[in-house]
Amino acid sequence: MSGCPKQQENCLAYVRYIREKTNQLLGVMGTEPLQEEELDDHALIELDPIGTIAQSFGHILEYLNETINELQVAKDELQAIFDATGVGISIIDRNFRILRCNEKQRTLLLAPEAEDVTGCYCFDAYGNRNAPVEHCPAKYTFATGQPAVAREIVKRGKYFQVATTPFARDENNKVTTVIEVSLDITEKKMAEQSEKEQRDFYLTEKSKLATVLESLSEGLLVAGTNDRILSVNRSATMILQRDEAELIGLALTDLFPVISVELTDPMEIIQGLELTCTQARANECHLSLNMAPLLDNEMKRIGRVITFRNITEEKKQQELYHRTEKLSAIGQLSAGVAHELNTPLGSILGYARLLLKQENLTQQQREQLAVIAEQAKKSGTIIQALLNFSRHAQPTQCRLDACDLNSVIKNALCLLTTELSKRKIILTTDLELIPKVCADPWGIEQVVLNLVMNALQAIGSQGEIRIIVRRQPEGVRLEVQDSGPGIPDEVRSRIFDPFFTTKPFGEGTGLGLSICAGIVNENGGNIDIVKSDSRGTTFVVILPCKESVDA
């Protein structure tokens, strides 16, 4: 370095200044200062560190400006996302003041004309309350430092699912601010309530329908497309005398074999089909059956519906009505015939007896007159039976009074003691203590005599007859059981018809049971023959109690 002393001094001062400022910048940058032995004054001047640093600062400034622009873009993007998200977002401090909220939160919980809520209490601005609710998730997050979720919170008449999570913490790791996210579930809640109302409505209607079906007096079966039973009501189990578990899954053809042909057509409709069904206790009952296809809302067949009712009693009443009509018609005819024949037969019998008193008759003549008298007497017996039959076949008003059925039975049996002993038939009675019946004692005695005589003739000899009397809700039940050969199924329906008999030719008129039926009907009762598992026949007579008639 040459020149005058003054210039030299200024140059040295300039060099010291550059070195000092350079080391100061290096210190700011965290770099060790320059030593003179590392870089002398001449090299320092040639290096131009100030210019280099200035150039570096220019690059740094340019980079910082680019970074600031990128950060601003990112900030704008985050703000757009913050405002455009489908959930409401708020940032809340420990005092529950709102530091910031997005546009969705304002839309959900604030009125359009509401001012900026920054600094307002969240429980006041969002919920119109004086303090946080007990289950507030923000309160939980501030207290525990853990995220929290409230699945259903009501704010300003709307339903929300609210979640909070820590956003910032202080030096003691305590949460200072939280982010609260609110999801509007009002529509979902309304849909759930609507669905619940519809479900409750359908369940109520289903319960009503089930109650109606269970209260039906008719039996009801629902079968699937494979014609196997899916559902039954209580009346069906009672009519068929089977448990529900026994019926479920059973094929319709197994239950009602007679409809097997109709089942070949899936859309077959049946109205009033009468059939006979065997109940679980081997009893036969008559049913009236209806069947129709079960369709869905698209009119596709999904099964069948079968309804049926027990018409056994109706059939019996119809048979009784027709039998009564026949009895009445035949009774009128029998009365006319009996009266017309009674006079000439009486004359024949009288003259035959007068001729028998003459002493000049040969033995052959006496025998022939005896045959005439005997046959006339038999004919008279038949005519008397016709008269008795016509009397009971005609609808008359018999005298009904309180009657001790057990005493009537005992009186009737006294008349049969000899016949029972001769035939070696054992007769036992099981007479329960019963109230008096409303009946004609003489008529009921005739019924007992006829039924027991019918049993005696059916057994022949060496058998057993049993008479049982029991009290039942519908009245008093009289049973006459015998150990005879029984009555074939094919003639059961005709057993009470007049002039019908199962006895050999010449041994019966066929009027005894018809007369019994007429007497029982006159006394307001019923008579029937029941099928027995064992050998023999059982006749059942039901008579009304005096107390029930008076009531």
Short mmCIF file of C-alpha atoms in Angstrom, two decimals, residues 129-510:
data_model
loop_
_atom_site.label_atom_id
_atom_site.label_comp_id
_atom_site.label_asym_id
_atom_site.label_seq_id
_atom_site.Cartn_x
_atom_site.Cartn_y
_atom_site.Cartn_z
CA ARG A 129 -76.89 -20.34 27.08
CA ASN A 130 -75.24 -18.75 30.11
CA ALA A 131 -72.56 -21.42 30.58
CA PRO A 132 -71.20 -24.55 28.90
CA VAL A 133 -73.43 -27.59 29.21
CA GLU A 134 -72.32 -30.47 31.41
CA HIS A 135 -71.43 -32.76 28.49
CA CYS A 136 -69.63 -30.01 26.51
CA PRO A 137 -66.75 -31.70 24.59
CA ALA A 138 -64.59 -28.52 24.67
CA LYS A 139 -64.89 -28.49 28.45
CA TYR A 140 -63.69 -32.10 28.54
CA THR A 141 -60.75 -31.40 26.19
CA PHE A 142 -59.57 -28.41 28.26
CA ALA A 143 -59.80 -30.50 31.44
CA THR A 144 -58.12 -33.70 30.16
CA GLY A 145 -56.14 -32.64 27.13
CA GLN A 146 -57.83 -35.43 25.17
CA PRO A 147 -60.10 -35.25 22.10
CA ALA A 148 -63.81 -35.60 22.82
CA VAL A 149 -66.97 -36.35 20.85
CA ALA A 150 -70.58 -35.50 21.73
CA ARG A 151 -72.80 -37.56 19.46
CA GLU A 152 -75.87 -35.40 19.88
CA ILE A 153 -76.07 -31.78 21.03
CA VAL A 154 -78.99 -29.46 20.43
CA LYS A 155 -78.07 -25.92 19.44
CA ARG A 156 -80.70 -23.40 18.41
CA GLY A 157 -83.19 -26.12 17.55
CA LYS A 158 -80.75 -28.14 15.45
CA TYR A 159 -79.02 -31.43 16.17
CA PHE A 160 -75.20 -31.60 15.94
CA GLN A 161 -72.45 -34.10 16.42
CA VAL A 162 -69.57 -32.12 17.97
CA ALA A 163 -65.89 -33.15 18.21
CA THR A 164 -63.07 -31.19 19.86
CA THR A 165 -59.31 -31.66 19.79
CA PRO A 166 -56.37 -29.69 21.30
CA PHE A 167 -55.03 -26.95 19.03
CA ALA A 168 -52.34 -25.21 21.11
CA ARG A 169 -50.65 -25.79 24.48
CA ASP A 170 -48.64 -23.57 26.83
CA GLU A 171 -45.21 -24.26 28.34
CA ASN A 172 -46.86 -26.49 30.96
CA ASN A 173 -48.46 -28.58 28.19
CA LYS A 174 -51.90 -27.36 29.14
CA VAL A 175 -54.36 -26.91 26.31
CA THR A 176 -54.89 -23.21 25.59
CA THR A 177 -57.08 -23.46 22.50
CA VAL A 178 -59.21 -26.20 20.95
CA ILE A 179 -60.67 -26.79 17.54
CA GLU A 180 -64.37 -27.55 17.64
CA VAL A 181 -65.92 -29.31 14.64
CA SER A 182 -69.73 -29.34 14.36
CA LEU A 183 -71.54 -31.72 11.98
CA ASP A 184 -75.20 -30.92 11.33
CA ILE A 185 -77.16 -34.17 11.83
CA THR A 186 -80.60 -32.56 11.93
CA GLU A 187 -81.75 -34.20 8.68
CA LYS A 188 -80.39 -37.55 9.81
CA LYS A 189 -82.12 -37.11 13.18
CA MET A 190 -85.39 -36.17 11.49
CA ALA A 191 -85.04 -39.17 9.17
CA GLU A 192 -84.40 -41.44 12.16
CA GLN A 193 -87.42 -40.04 13.98
CA SER A 194 -89.56 -40.44 10.85
CA GLU A 195 -88.28 -43.99 10.42
CA LYS A 196 -89.02 -44.70 14.09
CA GLU A 197 -92.53 -43.28 13.75
CA GLN A 198 -93.13 -45.38 10.64
CA ARG A 199 -91.68 -48.44 12.36
CA ASP A 200 -93.87 -47.83 15.41
CA PHE A 201 -96.87 -47.31 13.12
CA TYR A 202 -96.19 -50.54 11.24
CA LEU A 203 -95.60 -52.43 14.50
CA THR A 204 -98.87 -51.05 15.87
CA GLU A 205 -100.73 -52.02 12.71
CA LYS A 206 -99.05 -55.42 12.76
CA SER A 207 -100.11 -55.88 16.37
CA LYS A 208 -103.67 -54.86 15.48
CA LEU A 209 -103.71 -57.28 12.56
CA ALA A 210 -102.29 -60.06 14.73
CA THR A 211 -104.96 -59.35 17.35
CA VAL A 212 -107.69 -59.46 14.70
CA LEU A 213 -106.35 -62.71 13.26
CA GLU A 214 -106.05 -64.28 16.70
CA SER A 215 -109.60 -63.22 17.59
CA LEU A 216 -111.09 -64.74 14.44
CA SER A 217 -113.43 -67.63 15.05
CA GLU A 218 -112.31 -69.09 11.72
CA GLY A 219 -109.05 -70.96 11.38
CA LEU A 220 -106.41 -69.24 9.25
CA LEU A 221 -103.31 -70.73 7.62
CA VAL A 222 -100.63 -68.93 5.60
CA ALA A 223 -98.55 -71.13 3.30
CA GLY A 224 -95.45 -70.33 1.25
CA THR A 225 -94.85 -70.90 -2.44
CA ASN A 226 -94.01 -74.55 -1.65
CA ASP A 227 -97.50 -74.95 -0.06
CA ARG A 228 -96.05 -75.59 3.39
CA ILE A 229 -97.62 -73.83 6.36
CA LEU A 230 -95.76 -70.73 7.60
CA SER A 231 -98.24 -69.26 10.07
CA VAL A 232 -101.43 -70.26 11.91
CA ASN A 233 -103.85 -68.50 14.21
CA ARG A 234 -105.21 -69.79 17.50
CA SER A 235 -108.58 -70.84 16.07
CA ALA A 236 -106.82 -73.10 13.55
CA THR A 237 -105.02 -74.96 16.34
CA MET A 238 -108.27 -75.30 18.30
CA ILE A 239 -110.34 -76.54 15.34
CA LEU A 240 -107.66 -79.00 14.19
CA GLN A 241 -106.71 -79.92 17.79
CA ARG A 242 -103.01 -79.61 16.96
CA ASP A 243 -100.21 -77.51 18.39
CA GLU A 244 -98.80 -74.63 16.37
CA ALA A 245 -95.36 -76.30 16.28
CA GLU A 246 -96.97 -79.42 14.80
CA LEU A 247 -98.65 -77.42 12.03
CA ILE A 248 -95.73 -75.16 11.04
CA GLY A 249 -93.90 -76.69 8.07
CA LEU A 250 -96.66 -79.21 7.36
CA ALA A 251 -97.69 -79.59 3.70
CA LEU A 252 -101.25 -78.56 2.89
CA THR A 253 -101.84 -81.88 1.14
CA ASP A 254 -100.92 -83.72 4.34
CA LEU A 255 -103.49 -81.71 6.25
CA PHE A 256 -106.20 -81.53 3.55
CA PRO A 257 -105.58 -84.33 1.01
CA VAL A 258 -108.80 -83.51 -0.83
CA ILE A 259 -107.40 -80.20 -2.17
CA SER A 260 -104.34 -81.77 -3.84
CA VAL A 261 -105.88 -81.18 -7.29
CA GLU A 262 -106.65 -77.52 -6.56
CA LEU A 263 -103.05 -76.91 -5.43
CA THR A 264 -101.76 -77.65 -8.95
CA ASP A 265 -103.01 -74.20 -10.00
CA PRO A 266 -101.00 -71.53 -8.10
CA MET A 267 -103.74 -68.91 -8.60
CA GLU A 268 -106.65 -71.20 -7.71
CA ILE A 269 -109.42 -69.59 -5.64
CA ILE A 270 -111.73 -71.85 -3.61
CA GLN A 271 -114.92 -70.72 -1.89
CA GLY A 272 -116.95 -72.84 0.52
CA LEU A 273 -115.33 -76.21 -0.20
CA GLU A 274 -116.74 -78.75 2.27
CA LEU A 275 -114.40 -81.51 3.38
CA THR A 276 -113.83 -83.93 6.23
CA CYS A 277 -110.71 -83.60 8.33
CA THR A 278 -109.31 -85.94 10.96
CA GLN A 279 -108.41 -84.10 14.15
CA ALA A 280 -105.44 -84.95 16.34
CA ARG A 281 -107.62 -87.06 18.66
CA ALA A 282 -108.86 -89.19 15.75
CA ASN A 283 -112.15 -87.29 15.69
CA GLU A 284 -113.63 -86.37 12.35
CA CYS A 285 -114.90 -82.86 11.76
CA HIS A 286 -116.54 -81.19 8.79
CA LEU A 287 -114.91 -78.00 7.50
CA SER A 288 -115.90 -75.28 5.07
CA LEU A 289 -112.69 -74.10 3.42
CA ASN A 290 -111.74 -70.99 1.43
CA MET A 291 -108.40 -70.57 -0.34
CA ALA A 292 -106.86 -67.68 -2.28
CA PRO A 293 -103.35 -66.78 -3.54
CA LEU A 294 -101.26 -64.39 -1.43
CA LEU A 295 -99.80 -61.62 -3.62
CA ASP A 296 -97.13 -58.97 -2.99
CA ASN A 297 -97.31 -55.33 -4.10
CA GLU A 298 -96.13 -56.35 -7.59
CA MET A 299 -98.99 -58.89 -7.83
CA LYS A 300 -96.54 -61.79 -7.70
CA ARG A 301 -97.68 -64.87 -5.80
CA ILE A 302 -95.80 -65.40 -2.56
CA GLY A 303 -98.02 -68.07 -1.06
CA ARG A 304 -101.61 -68.93 -0.18
CA VAL A 305 -104.12 -67.94 2.49
CA ILE A 306 -106.50 -70.62 3.71
CA THR A 307 -109.44 -69.96 6.02
CA PHE A 308 -111.78 -72.60 7.34
CA ARG A 309 -114.49 -73.05 9.91
CA ASN A 310 -115.87 -76.04 11.73
CA ILE A 311 -119.33 -76.82 10.35
CA THR A 312 -119.73 -80.13 12.17
CA GLU A 313 -122.48 -78.77 14.38
CA GLU A 314 -124.11 -77.07 11.39
CA LYS A 315 -124.09 -80.36 9.51
CA LYS A 316 -125.63 -82.09 12.51
CA GLN A 317 -128.30 -79.40 12.75
CA GLN A 318 -129.01 -79.72 9.04
CA GLU A 319 -129.25 -83.48 9.36
CA LEU A 320 -131.50 -83.08 12.38
CA TYR A 321 -133.69 -80.61 10.51
CA HIS A 322 -134.02 -82.90 7.48
CA ARG A 323 -134.56 -85.89 9.74
CA THR A 324 -137.27 -84.02 11.61
CA GLU A 325 -138.95 -83.10 8.34
CA LYS A 326 -138.82 -86.71 7.20
CA LEU A 327 -140.10 -87.88 10.59
CA SER A 328 -142.97 -85.45 10.41
CA ALA A 329 -143.95 -86.52 6.89
CA ILE A 330 -143.62 -90.22 7.67
CA GLY A 331 -145.42 -89.70 10.99
CA GLN A 332 -148.42 -88.23 9.22
CA LEU A 333 -148.45 -91.12 6.76
CA SER A 334 -147.97 -93.68 9.56
CA ALA A 335 -150.83 -92.23 11.60
CA GLY A 336 -153.17 -92.44 8.61
CA VAL A 337 -152.12 -95.97 7.75
CA ALA A 338 -152.32 -97.11 11.39
CA HIS A 339 -155.82 -95.74 11.85
CA GLU A 340 -156.99 -97.30 8.58
CA LEU A 341 -155.54 -100.72 9.46
CA ASN A 342 -156.33 -100.74 13.15
CA THR A 343 -160.12 -101.28 12.73
CA PRO A 344 -160.02 -104.22 10.28
CA LEU A 345 -157.19 -105.86 12.24
CA GLY A 346 -159.18 -105.47 15.43
CA SER A 347 -162.13 -107.15 13.73
CA ILE A 348 -159.97 -109.99 12.42
CA LEU A 349 -158.46 -110.55 15.86
CA GLY A 350 -161.87 -110.42 17.55
CA TYR A 351 -163.51 -112.89 15.17
CA ALA A 352 -160.50 -115.21 15.37
CA ARG A 353 -160.79 -115.32 19.15
CA LEU A 354 -164.57 -115.92 18.97
CA LEU A 355 -164.07 -118.82 16.55
CA LEU A 356 -161.44 -120.32 18.84
CA LYS A 357 -164.07 -120.55 21.61
CA GLN A 358 -166.24 -122.90 19.53
CA GLU A 359 -166.00 -126.55 20.57
CA ASN A 360 -166.70 -128.24 17.23
CA LEU A 361 -163.40 -127.13 15.63
CA THR A 362 -160.86 -129.61 14.43
CA GLN A 363 -157.28 -129.44 15.63
CA GLN A 364 -156.09 -128.09 12.28
CA GLN A 365 -158.75 -125.39 12.32
CA ARG A 366 -157.71 -124.35 15.84
CA GLU A 367 -154.06 -124.14 14.79
CA GLN A 368 -154.93 -122.06 11.74
CA LEU A 369 -157.12 -119.70 13.79
CA ALA A 370 -154.33 -119.37 16.38
CA VAL A 371 -151.91 -118.36 13.62
CA ILE A 372 -154.44 -115.78 12.38
CA ALA A 373 -154.86 -114.38 15.92
CA GLU A 374 -151.13 -114.33 16.57
CA GLN A 375 -150.31 -112.58 13.31
CA ALA A 376 -153.12 -110.08 13.87
CA LYS A 377 -151.72 -109.42 17.32
CA LYS A 378 -148.23 -108.86 15.86
CA SER A 379 -149.72 -106.57 13.23
CA GLY A 380 -151.44 -104.68 16.04
CA THR A 381 -148.11 -104.30 17.81
CA ILE A 382 -146.62 -102.87 14.61
CA ILE A 383 -149.59 -100.52 14.20
CA GLN A 384 -149.17 -99.39 17.83
CA ALA A 385 -145.51 -98.69 17.12
CA LEU A 386 -146.60 -96.66 14.10
CA LEU A 387 -149.01 -94.70 16.28
CA ASN A 388 -146.29 -94.09 18.90
CA PHE A 389 -143.89 -93.03 16.16
CA SER A 390 -146.41 -90.67 14.56
CA ARG A 391 -147.13 -89.12 17.95
CA HIS A 392 -143.42 -88.31 18.53
CA ALA A 393 -142.74 -87.40 14.91
CA GLN A 394 -145.38 -84.67 14.95
CA PRO A 395 -144.13 -81.35 16.43
CA THR A 396 -146.19 -81.15 19.62
CA GLN A 397 -145.82 -79.22 22.83
CA CYS A 398 -144.93 -81.84 25.45
CA ARG A 399 -145.14 -81.08 29.14
CA LEU A 400 -141.67 -80.28 30.43
CA ASP A 401 -140.96 -80.24 34.14
CA ALA A 402 -138.09 -80.68 36.59
CA CYS A 403 -136.99 -84.27 36.21
CA ASP A 404 -134.52 -86.35 38.23
CA LEU A 405 -132.71 -88.15 35.42
CA ASN A 406 -130.95 -90.62 37.72
CA SER A 407 -134.30 -91.73 39.23
CA VAL A 408 -135.82 -92.11 35.76
CA ILE A 409 -132.89 -94.32 34.70
CA LYS A 410 -133.19 -96.52 37.81
CA ASN A 411 -136.94 -96.94 37.28
CA ALA A 412 -136.44 -97.91 33.65
CA LEU A 413 -133.71 -100.44 34.48
CA CYS A 414 -135.99 -102.20 36.98
CA LEU A 415 -138.17 -103.23 34.05
CA LEU A 416 -135.18 -104.88 32.30
CA THR A 417 -133.76 -106.94 35.16
CA THR A 418 -135.24 -110.22 33.91
CA GLU A 419 -134.11 -109.68 30.31
CA LEU A 420 -130.57 -108.80 31.43
CA SER A 421 -130.35 -111.90 33.61
CA LYS A 422 -131.70 -114.17 30.86
CA ARG A 423 -129.14 -112.90 28.34
CA LYS A 424 -126.30 -112.95 30.94
CA ILE A 425 -125.48 -109.30 30.24
CA ILE A 426 -123.79 -107.19 32.93
CA LEU A 427 -125.21 -103.68 33.29
CA THR A 428 -123.23 -101.08 35.29
CA THR A 429 -124.12 -97.47 36.03
CA ASP A 430 -121.97 -94.45 36.83
CA LEU A 431 -124.48 -91.77 37.78
CA GLU A 432 -122.94 -88.52 38.89
CA LEU A 433 -124.90 -86.28 41.26
CA ILE A 434 -126.50 -83.78 38.87
CA PRO A 435 -129.14 -81.05 38.96
CA LYS A 436 -132.60 -81.80 37.66
CA VAL A 437 -133.19 -81.65 33.93
CA CYS A 438 -136.06 -79.96 32.17
CA ALA A 439 -137.84 -82.88 30.47
CA ASP A 440 -140.88 -85.13 30.27
CA PRO A 441 -140.11 -88.04 32.68
CA TRP A 442 -142.28 -90.57 30.78
CA GLY A 443 -140.66 -89.64 27.46
CA ILE A 444 -137.11 -89.85 28.86
CA GLU A 445 -137.93 -93.24 30.40
CA GLN A 446 -138.99 -94.44 26.95
CA VAL A 447 -135.66 -93.18 25.53
CA VAL A 448 -133.65 -95.07 28.18
CA LEU A 449 -135.67 -98.25 27.64
CA ASN A 450 -135.30 -98.06 23.86
CA LEU A 451 -131.54 -97.42 24.01
CA VAL A 452 -130.91 -100.23 26.50
CA MET A 453 -133.15 -102.64 24.54
CA ASN A 454 -131.30 -101.69 21.39
CA ALA A 455 -128.02 -102.50 23.17
CA LEU A 456 -129.44 -105.84 24.44
CA GLN A 457 -130.46 -106.86 20.93
CA ALA A 458 -127.08 -105.77 19.50
CA ILE A 459 -125.11 -107.83 22.07
CA GLY A 460 -127.34 -110.90 22.01
CA SER A 461 -125.88 -112.57 25.08
CA GLN A 462 -122.89 -112.38 27.41
CA GLY A 463 -121.81 -108.80 27.10
CA GLU A 464 -121.73 -105.54 29.00
CA ILE A 465 -123.79 -102.36 29.00
CA ARG A 466 -122.63 -99.22 30.77
CA ILE A 467 -124.74 -96.14 31.55
CA ILE A 468 -122.91 -92.90 32.46
CA VAL A 469 -124.37 -89.55 33.56
CA ARG A 470 -122.21 -86.43 33.78
CA ARG A 471 -122.73 -82.70 34.23
CA GLN A 472 -121.44 -80.55 31.34
CA PRO A 473 -121.51 -76.79 30.62
CA GLU A 474 -124.21 -77.28 27.98
CA GLY A 475 -126.36 -79.51 30.22
CA VAL A 476 -126.46 -83.13 31.39
CA ARG A 477 -124.83 -85.87 29.31
CA LEU A 478 -126.27 -89.40 29.26
CA GLU A 479 -124.18 -92.14 27.63
CA VAL A 480 -125.35 -95.70 26.85
CA GLN A 481 -122.39 -97.90 25.89
CA ASP A 482 -122.53 -101.52 24.77
CA SER A 483 -119.98 -104.18 23.86
CA GLY A 484 -121.85 -105.29 20.74
CA PRO A 485 -120.48 -105.46 17.18
CA GLY A 486 -120.89 -101.74 16.65
CA ILE A 487 -122.47 -99.81 13.77
CA PRO A 488 -120.65 -99.62 10.40
CA ASP A 489 -119.45 -96.16 9.37
CA GLU A 490 -121.39 -96.25 6.13
CA VAL A 491 -124.77 -96.41 7.93
CA ARG A 492 -124.09 -94.05 10.84
CA SER A 493 -125.76 -91.13 9.10
CA ARG A 494 -129.00 -93.15 8.62
CA ILE A 495 -129.23 -94.72 12.06
CA PHE A 496 -132.02 -92.35 13.22
CA ASP A 497 -134.01 -92.58 9.99
CA PRO A 498 -137.46 -94.15 10.42
CA PHE A 499 -137.81 -97.79 9.30
CA PHE A 500 -134.04 -98.15 9.01
CA THR A 501 -132.57 -101.04 10.99
CA THR A 502 -129.39 -103.08 11.06
CA LYS A 503 -131.17 -106.08 12.61
CA PRO A 504 -132.02 -109.19 10.58
CA PHE A 505 -135.28 -109.23 8.67
CA GLY A 506 -138.31 -109.63 10.93
CA GLU A 507 -136.48 -108.65 14.16
CA GLY A 508 -137.06 -104.92 14.18
CA THR A 509 -139.32 -102.19 12.83
CA GLY A 510 -136.62 -99.53 12.51
#
